[in-house]
């Protein structure tokens, strides 16, 4: 198992956003998280990647505790150095790309492996060029983000995350900032990664895509997991009335 989250609780200003959520991800799985806006999907992802601190619960990666809850019911994170080591297990792709505007495409991809992971420049360069070719962007290595379309920027962001050789890749609504034509470019790349058995967790509003590419679908609403299972079961024959209602509204 790559990721195990148990009993996750998170509040903002007294408003409970995540209510005792548990989620696990096994190697090679593609888990899509769907649900209405405000259901807690992105917050769950931000907690999994330590961008938000949980109030209670536990998170472990590859069998290593990152967060546990003490006897007073308060979440305790491992020391900073250990947490940084655990962070190397995952990569994160944001909805708004988050590329460095003053870095070229190549430098955006190479920066973290060289400066954070201390890998040899030559090795990282070869890996970056291989990834750019995979993203169909090998001729854009010297371009800057402002010279790229949104779809191209998102593919660079995916290459940047992959350059860290993560065990698991998180996507937070990777196509929500793109028009329909560019959305297809990015979904094609994610589908290819799924075919290569890359472990992924994808928060998405793209229902046909989630149904086609996922090993498991998680439906969230109001800070809880309402239903989860094989995509054909969740989309084709959901057991919960709330899931049925959400999917009906989506298909109209």
PDB file of C-alpha atoms in Angstrom:
ATOM      1  CA  UNK A   1       0.000   0.000   0.000  1.00  0.00           C
ATOM      2  CA  UNK A   2       1.367   3.412  -0.970  1.00  0.00           C
ATOM      3  CA  UNK A   3      -0.991   5.710   0.958  1.00  0.00           C
ATOM      4  CA  UNK A   4      -3.152   5.109   4.010  1.00  0.00           C
ATOM      5  CA  UNK A   5      -5.269   7.910   5.503  1.00  0.00           C
ATOM      6  CA  UNK A   6      -7.422   7.112   8.541  1.00  0.00           C
ATOM      7  CA  UNK A   7      -9.983   9.166  10.439  1.00  0.00           C
ATOM      8  CA  UNK A   8      -9.007  12.465   8.798  1.00  0.00           C
ATOM      9  CA  UNK A   9     -10.642  15.505  10.366  1.00  0.00           C
ATOM     10  CA  UNK A  10     -10.143  19.080   9.221  1.00  0.00           C
ATOM     11  CA  UNK A  11     -11.971  22.299  10.153  1.00  0.00           C
ATOM     12  CA  UNK A  12     -11.581  25.884   8.996  1.00  0.00           C
ATOM     13  CA  UNK A  13     -12.795  28.526  11.476  1.00  0.00           C
ATOM     14  CA  UNK A  14     -15.035  26.020  13.210  1.00  0.00           C
ATOM     15  CA  UNK A  15     -16.514  24.682   9.964  1.00  0.00           C
ATOM     16  CA  UNK A  16     -15.895  20.931   9.654  1.00  0.00           C
ATOM     17  CA  UNK A  17     -14.697  20.315   6.086  1.00  0.00           C
ATOM     18  CA  UNK A  18     -13.485  16.707   6.442  1.00  0.00           C
ATOM     19  CA  UNK A  19     -15.365  14.429   8.836  1.00  0.00           C
ATOM     20  CA  UNK A  20     -13.548  11.241   9.782  1.00  0.00           C
ATOM     21  CA  UNK A  21     -12.429  10.308   6.253  1.00  0.00           C
ATOM     22  CA  UNK A  22     -10.397   7.184   5.539  1.00  0.00           C
ATOM     23  CA  UNK A  23      -8.785   6.452   2.176  1.00  0.00           C
ATOM     24  CA  UNK A  24      -6.152   3.994   0.963  1.00  0.00           C
ATOM     25  CA  UNK A  25      -4.341   3.759  -2.370  1.00  0.00           C
ATOM     26  CA  UNK A  26      -2.531   0.631  -3.547  1.00  0.00           C
ATOM     27  CA  UNK A  27       0.336   0.524  -6.027  1.00  0.00           C
ATOM     28  CA  UNK A  28      -0.830   0.877  -9.642  1.00  0.00           C
ATOM     29  CA  UNK A  29      -4.310   2.107  -8.704  1.00  0.00           C
ATOM     30  CA  UNK A  30      -5.984   5.143 -10.263  1.00  0.00           C
ATOM     31  CA  UNK A  31      -8.410   6.590  -7.718  1.00  0.00           C
ATOM     32  CA  UNK A  32     -10.722   9.356  -8.937  1.00  0.00           C
ATOM     33  CA  UNK A  33     -12.422  11.587  -6.358  1.00  0.00           C
ATOM     34  CA  UNK A  34     -15.662  13.139  -7.564  1.00  0.00           C
ATOM     35  CA  UNK A  35     -18.375  15.212  -5.923  1.00  0.00           C
ATOM     36  CA  UNK A  36     -19.999  18.645  -5.870  1.00  0.00           C
ATOM     37  CA  UNK A  37     -18.015  21.832  -5.285  1.00  0.00           C
ATOM     38  CA  UNK A  38     -17.365  22.348  -1.577  1.00  0.00           C
ATOM     39  CA  UNK A  39     -17.534  18.632  -0.757  1.00  0.00           C
ATOM     40  CA  UNK A  40     -13.952  18.566   0.572  1.00  0.00           C
ATOM     41  CA  UNK A  41     -12.232  16.869  -2.389  1.00  0.00           C
ATOM     42  CA  UNK A  42      -9.412  19.387  -2.845  1.00  0.00           C
ATOM     43  CA  UNK A  43      -8.985  19.787   0.917  1.00  0.00           C
ATOM     44  CA  UNK A  44      -8.493  16.021   1.220  1.00  0.00           C
ATOM     45  CA  UNK A  45      -5.811  16.198  -1.479  1.00  0.00           C
ATOM     46  CA  UNK A  46      -4.133  19.160   0.228  1.00  0.00           C
ATOM     47  CA  UNK A  47      -4.101  17.225   3.527  1.00  0.00           C
ATOM     48  CA  UNK A  48      -2.633  14.145   1.797  1.00  0.00           C
ATOM     49  CA  UNK A  49       0.192  16.296   0.404  1.00  0.00           C
ATOM     50  CA  UNK A  50       0.766  18.274   3.647  1.00  0.00           C
ATOM     51  CA  UNK A  51      -0.310  21.613   2.147  1.00  0.00           C
ATOM     52  CA  UNK A  52      -2.943  21.660   4.901  1.00  0.00           C
ATOM     53  CA  UNK A  53      -2.477  20.283   8.403  1.00  0.00           C
ATOM     54  CA  UNK A  54      -5.112  17.854   9.619  1.00  0.00           C
ATOM     55  CA  UNK A  55      -6.712  18.274  13.055  1.00  0.00           C
ATOM     56  CA  UNK A  56      -6.917  14.540  13.782  1.00  0.00           C
ATOM     57  CA  UNK A  57      -6.309  11.227  12.066  1.00  0.00           C
ATOM     58  CA  UNK A  58      -3.270   9.501  10.597  1.00  0.00           C
ATOM     59  CA  UNK A  59      -1.408   9.509   7.289  1.00  0.00           C
ATOM     60  CA  UNK A  60       1.262   7.067   6.239  1.00  0.00           C
ATOM     61  CA  UNK A  61       3.184   6.587   3.011  1.00  0.00           C
ATOM     62  CA  UNK A  62       4.847   3.286   2.132  1.00  0.00           C
ATOM     63  CA  UNK A  63       4.300   2.097   5.705  1.00  0.00           C
ATOM     64  CA  UNK A  64       5.973   5.170   7.240  1.00  0.00           C
ATOM     65  CA  UNK A  65       3.963   7.335   9.633  1.00  0.00           C
ATOM     66  CA  UNK A  66       3.788  10.984   8.586  1.00  0.00           C
ATOM     67  CA  UNK A  67       1.017  11.990  11.000  1.00  0.00           C
ATOM     68  CA  UNK A  68      -0.461  10.232  14.001  1.00  0.00           C
ATOM     69  CA  UNK A  69      -2.995  11.355  16.621  1.00  0.00           C
ATOM     70  CA  UNK A  70      -1.945  11.552  20.264  1.00  0.00           C
ATOM     71  CA  UNK A  71      -3.955  10.535  23.335  1.00  0.00           C
ATOM     72  CA  UNK A  72      -5.510  14.031  23.437  1.00  0.00           C
ATOM     73  CA  UNK A  73      -6.943  13.537  19.957  1.00  0.00           C
ATOM     74  CA  UNK A  74      -4.549  16.006  18.314  1.00  0.00           C
ATOM     75  CA  UNK A  75      -2.647  15.266  15.093  1.00  0.00           C
ATOM     76  CA  UNK A  76       1.147  15.126  15.462  1.00  0.00           C
ATOM     77  CA  UNK A  77       3.461  15.362  12.463  1.00  0.00           C
ATOM     78  CA  UNK A  78       6.861  13.691  12.332  1.00  0.00           C
ATOM     79  CA  UNK A  79       9.896  16.032  12.519  1.00  0.00           C
ATOM     80  CA  UNK A  80      10.491  18.352   9.548  1.00  0.00           C
ATOM     81  CA  UNK A  81      13.440  16.407   8.144  1.00  0.00           C
ATOM     82  CA  UNK A  82      11.532  13.124   8.204  1.00  0.00           C
ATOM     83  CA  UNK A  83       8.462  14.766   6.642  1.00  0.00           C
ATOM     84  CA  UNK A  84      10.618  16.101   3.804  1.00  0.00           C
ATOM     85  CA  UNK A  85      11.850  12.552   3.167  1.00  0.00           C
ATOM     86  CA  UNK A  86       8.251  11.276   3.026  1.00  0.00           C
ATOM     87  CA  UNK A  87       7.284  14.100   0.624  1.00  0.00           C
ATOM     88  CA  UNK A  88       9.553  12.500  -1.960  1.00  0.00           C
ATOM     89  CA  UNK A  89       7.044   9.671  -2.334  1.00  0.00           C
ATOM     90  CA  UNK A  90       4.513  11.898  -4.107  1.00  0.00           C
ATOM     91  CA  UNK A  91       4.162  14.472  -6.862  1.00  0.00           C
ATOM     92  CA  UNK A  92       1.391  17.034  -7.190  1.00  0.00           C
ATOM     93  CA  UNK A  93      -0.122  18.665 -10.277  1.00  0.00           C
ATOM     94  CA  UNK A  94      -2.209  21.780  -9.580  1.00  0.00           C
ATOM     95  CA  UNK A  95      -5.171  23.097 -11.554  1.00  0.00           C
ATOM     96  CA  UNK A  96      -3.361  26.384 -12.294  1.00  0.00           C
ATOM     97  CA  UNK A  97      -0.045  24.768 -13.340  1.00  0.00           C
ATOM     98  CA  UNK A  98       2.109  26.685 -10.768  1.00  0.00           C
ATOM     99  CA  UNK A  99       5.113  26.846 -13.091  1.00  0.00           C
ATOM    100  CA  UNK A 100       7.903  29.316 -12.354  1.00  0.00           C
ATOM    101  CA  UNK A 101       7.286  32.090 -14.935  1.00  0.00           C
ATOM    102  CA  UNK A 102      10.956  33.215 -14.997  1.00  0.00           C
ATOM    103  CA  UNK A 103      12.261  29.673 -15.655  1.00  0.00           C
ATOM    104  CA  UNK A 104      12.334  27.997 -19.057  1.00  0.00           C
ATOM    105  CA  UNK A 105      10.330  24.793 -19.535  1.00  0.00           C
ATOM    106  CA  UNK A 106      13.508  22.738 -19.130  1.00  0.00           C
ATOM    107  CA  UNK A 107      14.577  24.547 -15.950  1.00  0.00           C
ATOM    108  CA  UNK A 108      11.077  24.166 -14.484  1.00  0.00           C
ATOM    109  CA  UNK A 109      11.425  20.389 -14.864  1.00  0.00           C
ATOM    110  CA  UNK A 110      15.076  20.109 -13.797  1.00  0.00           C
ATOM    111  CA  UNK A 111      15.074  22.460 -10.815  1.00  0.00           C
ATOM    112  CA  UNK A 112      13.720  20.233  -8.012  1.00  0.00           C
ATOM    113  CA  UNK A 113      15.540  17.001  -8.979  1.00  0.00           C
ATOM    114  CA  UNK A 114      18.854  18.922  -9.046  1.00  0.00           C
ATOM    115  CA  UNK A 115      18.411  21.274  -6.060  1.00  0.00           C
ATOM    116  CA  UNK A 116      16.197  19.155  -3.770  1.00  0.00           C
ATOM    117  CA  UNK A 117      17.111  15.580  -4.690  1.00  0.00           C
ATOM    118  CA  UNK A 118      20.767  16.500  -5.462  1.00  0.00           C
ATOM    119  CA  UNK A 119      20.797  14.303  -8.558  1.00  0.00           C
ATOM    120  CA  UNK A 120      23.498  14.774 -11.243  1.00  0.00           C
ATOM    121  CA  UNK A 121      22.602  17.472 -13.772  1.00  0.00           C
ATOM    122  CA  UNK A 122      23.386  15.294 -16.796  1.00  0.00           C
ATOM    123  CA  UNK A 123      21.121  12.484 -15.573  1.00  0.00           C
ATOM    124  CA  UNK A 124      18.285  14.937 -14.810  1.00  0.00           C
ATOM    125  CA  UNK A 125      18.698  16.641 -18.201  1.00  0.00           C
ATOM    126  CA  UNK A 126      18.317  13.317 -20.024  1.00  0.00           C
ATOM    127  CA  UNK A 127      15.266  12.444 -17.931  1.00  0.00           C
ATOM    128  CA  UNK A 128      13.711  15.895 -18.531  1.00  0.00           C
ATOM    129  CA  UNK A 129      14.181  15.624 -22.303  1.00  0.00           C
ATOM    130  CA  UNK A 130      12.700  12.114 -22.273  1.00  0.00           C
ATOM    131  CA  UNK A 131       9.658  13.428 -20.377  1.00  0.00           C
ATOM    132  CA  UNK A 132       9.261  16.384 -22.741  1.00  0.00           C
ATOM    133  CA  UNK A 133       9.247  13.963 -25.663  1.00  0.00           C
ATOM    134  CA  UNK A 134       6.614  11.877 -23.881  1.00  0.00           C
ATOM    135  CA  UNK A 135       4.512  15.054 -23.465  1.00  0.00           C
ATOM    136  CA  UNK A 136       5.041  15.914 -27.158  1.00  0.00           C
ATOM    137  CA  UNK A 137       6.884  19.090 -26.126  1.00  0.00           C
ATOM    138  CA  UNK A 138      10.511  18.289 -26.974  1.00  0.00           C
ATOM    139  CA  UNK A 139      10.726  21.376 -29.206  1.00  0.00           C
ATOM    140  CA  UNK A 140       9.574  23.687 -26.354  1.00  0.00           C
ATOM    141  CA  UNK A 141      12.413  23.066 -23.870  1.00  0.00           C
ATOM    142  CA  UNK A 142      13.713  26.659 -24.136  1.00  0.00           C
ATOM    143  CA  UNK A 143      10.299  28.336 -24.128  1.00  0.00           C
ATOM    144  CA  UNK A 144       8.872  30.154 -21.102  1.00  0.00           C
ATOM    145  CA  UNK A 145       5.463  29.368 -19.593  1.00  0.00           C
ATOM    146  CA  UNK A 146       3.906  32.579 -20.985  1.00  0.00           C
ATOM    147  CA  UNK A 147       4.716  31.337 -24.502  1.00  0.00           C
ATOM    148  CA  UNK A 148       2.726  28.109 -24.041  1.00  0.00           C
ATOM    149  CA  UNK A 149      -0.957  27.262 -24.212  1.00  0.00           C
ATOM    150  CA  UNK A 150      -2.705  26.174 -21.014  1.00  0.00           C
ATOM    151  CA  UNK A 151      -2.634  22.552 -22.167  1.00  0.00           C
ATOM    152  CA  UNK A 152       1.097  22.755 -22.849  1.00  0.00           C
ATOM    153  CA  UNK A 153       1.716  24.356 -19.439  1.00  0.00           C
ATOM    154  CA  UNK A 154      -0.216  21.580 -17.726  1.00  0.00           C
ATOM    155  CA  UNK A 155       1.799  18.935 -19.596  1.00  0.00           C
ATOM    156  CA  UNK A 156       5.002  20.652 -18.438  1.00  0.00           C
ATOM    157  CA  UNK A 157       3.616  20.571 -14.880  1.00  0.00           C
ATOM    158  CA  UNK A 158       2.990  16.817 -15.236  1.00  0.00           C
ATOM    159  CA  UNK A 159       6.541  16.305 -16.580  1.00  0.00           C
ATOM    160  CA  UNK A 160       7.899  18.328 -13.644  1.00  0.00           C
ATOM    161  CA  UNK A 161       6.045  16.108 -11.148  1.00  0.00           C
ATOM    162  CA  UNK A 162       7.201  12.920 -12.911  1.00  0.00           C
ATOM    163  CA  UNK A 163      10.838  14.099 -12.920  1.00  0.00           C
ATOM    164  CA  UNK A 164      10.905  13.528  -9.149  1.00  0.00           C
ATOM    165  CA  UNK A 165      10.162   9.813  -9.753  1.00  0.00           C
ATOM    166  CA  UNK A 166       7.268   9.750  -7.275  1.00  0.00           C
ATOM    167  CA  UNK A 167       5.513   6.592  -6.106  1.00  0.00           C
ATOM    168  CA  UNK A 168       2.149   8.345  -6.434  1.00  0.00           C
ATOM    169  CA  UNK A 169       0.922  11.354  -8.387  1.00  0.00           C
ATOM    170  CA  UNK A 170      -1.884  13.643  -7.195  1.00  0.00           C
ATOM    171  CA  UNK A 171      -3.946  15.757  -9.610  1.00  0.00           C
ATOM    172  CA  UNK A 172      -6.167  18.542  -8.286  1.00  0.00           C
ATOM    173  CA  UNK A 173      -8.728  19.200 -11.038  1.00  0.00           C
ATOM    174  CA  UNK A 174      -6.001  19.202 -13.704  1.00  0.00           C
ATOM    175  CA  UNK A 175      -8.301  20.385 -16.512  1.00  0.00           C
ATOM    176  CA  UNK A 176     -10.539  22.925 -14.761  1.00  0.00           C
ATOM    177  CA  UNK A 177      -8.534  25.904 -16.069  1.00  0.00           C
ATOM    178  CA  UNK A 178      -8.557  24.627 -19.671  1.00  0.00           C
ATOM    179  CA  UNK A 179     -10.975  24.917 -22.561  1.00  0.00           C
ATOM    180  CA  UNK A 180     -12.438  21.641 -23.941  1.00  0.00           C
ATOM    181  CA  UNK A 181      -9.896  21.271 -26.750  1.00  0.00           C
ATOM    182  CA  UNK A 182      -6.908  21.618 -24.425  1.00  0.00           C
ATOM    183  CA  UNK A 183      -8.572  19.390 -21.819  1.00  0.00           C
ATOM    184  CA  UNK A 184      -8.302  16.478 -24.263  1.00  0.00           C
ATOM    185  CA  UNK A 185      -4.508  16.922 -24.550  1.00  0.00           C
ATOM    186  CA  UNK A 186      -4.048  16.647 -20.786  1.00  0.00           C
ATOM    187  CA  UNK A 187      -6.490  13.763 -20.285  1.00  0.00           C
ATOM    188  CA  UNK A 188      -4.683  11.825 -23.019  1.00  0.00           C
ATOM    189  CA  UNK A 189      -1.410  12.136 -21.050  1.00  0.00           C
ATOM    190  CA  UNK A 190      -3.070  11.019 -17.798  1.00  0.00           C
ATOM    191  CA  UNK A 191      -4.690   8.079 -19.598  1.00  0.00           C
ATOM    192  CA  UNK A 192      -1.258   7.072 -20.926  1.00  0.00           C
ATOM    193  CA  UNK A 193       0.167   7.201 -17.379  1.00  0.00           C
ATOM    194  CA  UNK A 194      -2.717   5.000 -16.202  1.00  0.00           C
ATOM    195  CA  UNK A 195      -1.900   2.493 -18.954  1.00  0.00           C
ATOM    196  CA  UNK A 196       1.690   2.465 -17.635  1.00  0.00           C
ATOM    197  CA  UNK A 197       0.331   1.607 -14.152  1.00  0.00           C
ATOM    198  CA  UNK A 198       1.334   4.929 -12.566  1.00  0.00           C
ATOM    199  CA  UNK A 199      -0.354   5.222  -9.164  1.00  0.00           C
ATOM    200  CA  UNK A 200      -2.607   8.299  -9.223  1.00  0.00           C
ATOM    201  CA  UNK A 201      -5.263  10.123  -7.220  1.00  0.00           C
ATOM    202  CA  UNK A 202      -7.298  12.488  -9.381  1.00  0.00           C
ATOM    203  CA  UNK A 203      -9.815  15.060  -8.162  1.00  0.00           C
ATOM    204  CA  UNK A 204     -11.886  15.678 -11.277  1.00  0.00           C
ATOM    205  CA  UNK A 205     -15.170  16.941 -12.725  1.00  0.00           C
ATOM    206  CA  UNK A 206     -14.574  14.933 -15.921  1.00  0.00           C
ATOM    207  CA  UNK A 207     -17.050  12.097 -15.331  1.00  0.00           C
ATOM    208  CA  UNK A 208     -16.594  10.081 -18.571  1.00  0.00           C
ATOM    209  CA  UNK A 209     -12.832  10.260 -18.042  1.00  0.00           C
ATOM    210  CA  UNK A 210     -13.096   9.125 -14.401  1.00  0.00           C
ATOM    211  CA  UNK A 211     -15.291   6.238 -15.471  1.00  0.00           C
ATOM    212  CA  UNK A 212     -12.888   5.169 -18.237  1.00  0.00           C
ATOM    213  CA  UNK A 213      -9.543   5.512 -16.492  1.00  0.00           C
ATOM    214  CA  UNK A 214     -10.121   4.726 -12.788  1.00  0.00           C
ATOM    215  CA  UNK A 215      -9.631   1.512 -10.872  1.00  0.00           C
ATOM    216  CA  UNK A 216     -11.780   3.000  -8.100  1.00  0.00           C
ATOM    217  CA  UNK A 217     -14.068   6.013  -7.785  1.00  0.00           C
ATOM    218  CA  UNK A 218     -14.708   7.867  -4.521  1.00  0.00           C
ATOM    219  CA  UNK A 219     -17.809  10.090  -4.302  1.00  0.00           C
ATOM    220  CA  UNK A 220     -17.612  12.784  -1.611  1.00  0.00           C
ATOM    221  CA  UNK A 221     -20.262  15.161  -0.316  1.00  0.00           C
ATOM    222  CA  UNK A 222     -20.304  17.476   2.712  1.00  0.00           C
ATOM    223  CA  UNK A 223     -16.948  16.257   4.005  1.00  0.00           C
ATOM    224  CA  UNK A 224     -17.655  12.522   3.988  1.00  0.00           C
ATOM    225  CA  UNK A 225     -17.170   9.647   1.563  1.00  0.00           C
ATOM    226  CA  UNK A 226     -20.717   8.750   0.507  1.00  0.00           C
ATOM    227  CA  UNK A 227     -19.813   5.895  -1.823  1.00  0.00           C
ATOM    228  CA  UNK A 228     -16.760   4.244  -3.348  1.00  0.00           C
ATOM    229  CA  UNK A 229     -16.146   1.325  -5.618  1.00  0.00           C
ATOM    230  CA  UNK A 230     -15.393   0.167  -9.147  1.00  0.00           C
ATOM    231  CA  UNK A 231     -16.271   2.900 -11.672  1.00  0.00           C
ATOM    232  CA  UNK A 232     -18.892   0.747 -13.404  1.00  0.00           C
ATOM    233  CA  UNK A 233     -20.631   0.191 -10.065  1.00  0.00           C
ATOM    234  CA  UNK A 234     -20.504   3.839  -8.918  1.00  0.00           C
ATOM    235  CA  UNK A 235     -21.504   5.304 -12.290  1.00  0.00           C
ATOM    236  CA  UNK A 236     -23.694   2.476 -13.581  1.00  0.00           C
ATOM    237  CA  UNK A 237     -25.475   1.269 -10.447  1.00  0.00           C
ATOM    238  CA  UNK A 238     -24.822   3.514  -7.423  1.00  0.00           C
ATOM    239  CA  UNK A 239     -26.266   2.336  -4.112  1.00  0.00           C
ATOM    240  CA  UNK A 240     -26.618   5.717  -2.393  1.00  0.00           C
ATOM    241  CA  UNK A 241     -29.428   8.127  -3.247  1.00  0.00           C
ATOM    242  CA  UNK A 242     -27.057  11.120  -2.966  1.00  0.00           C
ATOM    243  CA  UNK A 243     -24.730   9.572  -5.575  1.00  0.00           C
ATOM    244  CA  UNK A 244     -27.657   8.943  -7.919  1.00  0.00           C
ATOM    245  CA  UNK A 245     -28.831  12.536  -7.519  1.00  0.00           C
ATOM    246  CA  UNK A 246     -25.356  13.965  -8.196  1.00  0.00           C
ATOM    247  CA  UNK A 247     -24.847  11.858 -11.322  1.00  0.00           C
ATOM    248  CA  UNK A 248     -28.354  12.694 -12.592  1.00  0.00           C
ATOM    249  CA  UNK A 249     -27.626  16.410 -12.247  1.00  0.00           C
ATOM    250  CA  UNK A 250     -24.291  15.942 -13.993  1.00  0.00           C
ATOM    251  CA  UNK A 251     -25.802  14.132 -16.961  1.00  0.00           C
ATOM    252  CA  UNK A 252     -28.523  16.718 -17.604  1.00  0.00           C
TER     253      UNK A 252
END
